[in-house]
XYZ file of C-alpha atoms in Angstrom:
246
model
C -27.715 15.209 -20.677
C -27.808 11.795 -19.006
C -28.959 13.059 -15.625
C -28.438 10.405 -12.969
C -28.313 7.629 -15.556
C -24.544 7.177 -15.376
C -24.673 6.884 -11.593
C -27.512 4.351 -11.780
C -25.548 2.282 -14.294
C -22.388 2.527 -12.195
C -24.166 1.261 -9.067
C -25.755 -1.500 -11.139
C -22.336 -2.642 -12.407
C -20.875 -2.510 -8.880
C -23.727 -4.667 -7.660
C -23.470 -7.207 -10.465
C -19.697 -7.552 -10.476
C -18.262 -7.675 -6.991
C -14.800 -8.580 -8.308
C -13.675 -4.961 -8.688
C -14.886 -3.950 -5.236
C -13.579 -7.131 -3.608
C -10.167 -6.756 -5.283
C -9.907 -3.153 -4.100
C -10.727 -4.046 -0.486
C -8.462 -7.104 -0.453
C -5.663 -4.913 -1.751
C -6.458 -2.266 0.881
C -6.505 -4.714 3.801
C -3.315 -6.567 2.898
C -1.386 -3.426 1.956
C -2.230 -1.617 5.209
C -2.005 -4.494 7.691
C 1.176 -5.956 6.188
C 3.037 -2.832 5.122
C 2.552 -0.766 8.299
C 3.939 -3.285 10.867
C 6.881 -4.127 8.578
C 7.655 -0.443 8.019
C 7.580 0.208 11.770
C 9.978 -2.663 12.477
C 12.416 -1.574 9.768
C 12.142 2.021 10.985
C 13.015 0.989 14.523
C 16.028 -0.928 13.199
C 17.218 2.144 11.278
C 16.419 4.433 14.214
C 18.660 2.296 16.443
C 21.459 2.619 13.825
C 22.209 -1.074 13.675
C 24.537 -2.743 11.189
C 23.685 -1.922 7.564
C 21.432 1.044 8.358
C 22.806 3.258 5.565
C 22.606 0.383 3.063
C 18.954 -0.285 3.914
C 18.115 3.412 3.612
C 19.454 3.509 0.059
C 17.915 0.198 -1.051
C 14.490 0.896 0.444
C 14.295 4.377 -1.089
C 15.614 3.290 -4.499
C 12.124 2.596 -5.997
C 11.195 6.218 -5.265
C 14.180 7.480 -7.245
C 13.189 5.383 -10.250
C 9.919 6.202 -11.973
C 7.016 3.809 -11.428
C 7.115 2.817 -15.098
C 10.835 1.937 -15.056
C 10.523 0.048 -11.792
C 7.407 -1.662 -13.176
C 9.368 -2.948 -16.181
C 12.134 -4.249 -13.885
C 9.603 -5.796 -11.532
C 7.790 -7.518 -14.386
C 11.089 -9.013 -15.564
C 11.968 -10.138 -12.034
C 8.573 -11.786 -11.480
C 8.202 -13.498 -14.820
C 11.795 -14.386 -15.692
C 14.036 -14.398 -12.613
C 11.491 -15.694 -10.070
C 10.191 -18.204 -12.612
C 13.725 -19.468 -13.241
C 14.332 -19.890 -9.492
C 11.062 -21.773 -9.090
C 12.017 -24.133 -11.900
C 15.722 -24.667 -11.257
C 16.172 -24.154 -7.524
C 12.900 -25.457 -6.077
C 12.214 -28.001 -8.865
C 8.724 -26.574 -9.357
C 6.906 -25.657 -12.542
C 7.973 -22.357 -14.043
C 5.431 -19.697 -13.082
C 4.814 -16.272 -14.602
C 3.699 -14.646 -11.380
C 2.104 -11.602 -13.007
C 0.108 -13.685 -15.482
C -0.999 -16.543 -13.239
C -4.354 -15.936 -11.579
C -3.215 -17.596 -8.356
C -0.283 -15.216 -7.867
C -1.282 -11.989 -9.649
C -2.871 -10.230 -6.697
C 0.051 -11.004 -4.399
C 2.553 -9.815 -7.006
C 0.753 -6.473 -7.491
C 0.366 -5.974 -3.731
C 4.094 -6.614 -3.305
C 4.854 -4.093 -6.074
C 2.855 -1.362 -4.322
C 4.341 -2.172 -0.916
C 7.843 -1.875 -2.356
C 6.993 1.416 -4.065
C 5.753 3.045 -0.847
C 7.845 1.159 1.708
C 10.924 3.383 1.558
C 9.001 6.610 2.156
C 7.086 5.078 5.068
C 10.269 3.756 6.665
C 12.057 7.096 6.379
C 9.117 9.071 7.779
C 8.706 6.631 10.675
C 12.428 6.563 11.472
C 12.559 10.381 11.320
C 9.647 10.599 13.742
C 11.255 8.062 16.077
C 14.427 10.158 16.115
C 12.375 13.058 17.457
C 10.960 11.100 20.407
C 12.045 12.596 23.729
C 14.965 10.470 24.936
C 14.060 11.089 28.562
C 11.010 8.851 28.054
C 13.188 5.974 26.840
C 15.637 6.532 29.684
C 12.802 6.483 32.216
C 11.543 3.217 30.700
C 15.049 1.728 30.964
C 15.186 2.645 34.642
C 11.928 0.729 35.069
C 13.549 -2.336 33.475
C 12.127 -2.031 29.947
C 14.013 -3.767 27.136
C 14.117 -2.674 23.480
C 10.813 -4.391 22.645
C 9.002 -2.806 25.597
C 10.330 0.634 24.666
C 9.159 0.154 21.073
C 5.621 -0.863 22.085
C 5.117 1.461 25.065
C 7.173 4.540 24.191
C 8.305 4.825 20.572
C 5.137 3.715 18.765
C 2.691 5.709 20.984
C 4.801 8.844 20.445
C 4.832 8.153 16.697
C 1.066 7.725 16.326
C 0.512 11.082 14.531
C 2.700 10.028 11.573
C 1.268 6.479 11.731
C -2.201 7.997 11.479
C -1.118 10.205 8.568
C 0.380 7.249 6.679
C -2.722 5.191 7.448
C -4.999 7.817 5.880
C -2.819 8.335 2.798
C -2.315 4.568 2.484
C -6.066 3.885 2.493
C -6.692 6.625 -0.078
C -3.873 5.343 -2.290
C -4.966 1.707 -1.969
C -8.529 2.463 -3.061
C -7.172 4.418 -6.029
C -4.639 1.764 -7.010
C -4.026 1.403 -10.731
C -0.542 -0.095 -10.740
C -1.896 -3.231 -12.402
C -1.894 -1.100 -15.565
C 1.904 -0.950 -15.223
C 2.715 -4.540 -14.287
C -0.428 -6.459 -15.211
C -0.824 -5.821 -18.916
C -2.359 -3.080 -21.046
C -5.915 -3.559 -19.752
C -4.841 -3.906 -16.116
C -7.550 -6.547 -15.562
C -5.324 -9.589 -15.174
C -6.505 -13.136 -15.792
C -10.276 -13.494 -15.245
C -10.411 -9.952 -13.803
C -8.119 -10.947 -10.919
C -6.564 -7.457 -10.956
C -9.613 -5.446 -11.968
C -9.698 -2.610 -9.407
C -12.242 0.229 -9.341
C -9.615 2.779 -10.452
C -8.682 0.529 -13.385
C -12.343 0.413 -14.398
C -12.425 4.220 -14.360
C -9.285 4.405 -16.509
C -10.554 1.896 -19.061
C -13.938 3.606 -19.394
C -12.428 7.090 -19.676
C -9.401 6.573 -21.910
C -10.115 3.352 -23.796
C -13.872 3.359 -24.257
C -13.926 7.204 -24.190
C -17.060 7.037 -22.033
C -16.201 10.071 -19.933
C -19.620 10.513 -18.327
C -19.738 6.928 -17.093
C -16.130 7.104 -15.844
C -16.858 10.388 -14.055
C -19.817 8.792 -12.270
C -17.548 5.971 -11.054
C -14.929 8.511 -9.982
C -17.486 10.501 -7.960
C -18.724 7.344 -6.239
C -15.150 6.405 -5.339
C -14.431 9.958 -4.121
C -17.527 10.077 -1.884
C -16.750 6.654 -0.418
C -13.127 7.625 0.333
C -14.282 10.916 1.894
C -16.813 9.165 4.154
C -14.277 6.508 5.152
C -11.704 9.200 5.949
C -14.191 11.096 8.134
C -15.041 7.860 9.977
C -11.344 7.139 10.623
C -10.844 10.682 11.948
C -13.789 10.167 14.283
C -12.130 6.974 15.565
C -8.651 8.498 15.982
C -8.639 8.818 19.766
C -5.674 6.414 19.854
C -3.486 9.118 18.256
C -1.339 10.854 20.871
C -0.176 14.422 20.304
C 2.682 15.655 22.443
C 0.804 18.541 24.057
C -1.983 16.346 25.405
C -2.275 15.602 29.108
């Protein structure tokens, strides 16, 4: 019985190597603050039933129909072969393997995760927008509001419950990200640990080094941190508007 030894060692490793923690928080920040505004804009476009709405619905949801592994194989080919060919032949730049170049790896993995979750977020947002009381939009129009004003002052405030839900699930998913195992090589670390997330560390310790106790300690630390962060976000959720409120 190791007692608290595994936890002590886990905290020691987290303190010595900030790369895993930093990578996880960089991934979290970019994924949330880039994906959410883009998903809201696309949702509003689909909600307004503009040209190509049905096409975008199919394309955006396509990654969810494919398994993550299959889409990961396609994405790896697109990044390393197709994008590299374009860089070399169209832009006259050096051919780059985006998933194996330290300067581009993080961005490529973030883009992969955004694509994987983007379709679901867009459909949930657009479905919520469709349920917004039309009398509110009509009243805003009578006051001279254009489409942008209605989006900012009517549609988004009435959609804050689902935005809050996606924010919570997005933060939890981002801190547990392990997709670099799919697109970043067998170890998931990337070049010089550029893709070494906390969840990848847990996977490698548990299923490659077979150090289950150490991996479990890391998993508990990650769980407690996510739980505390979630509670804090709930405490700060006064900006969420529920329809029955005065």
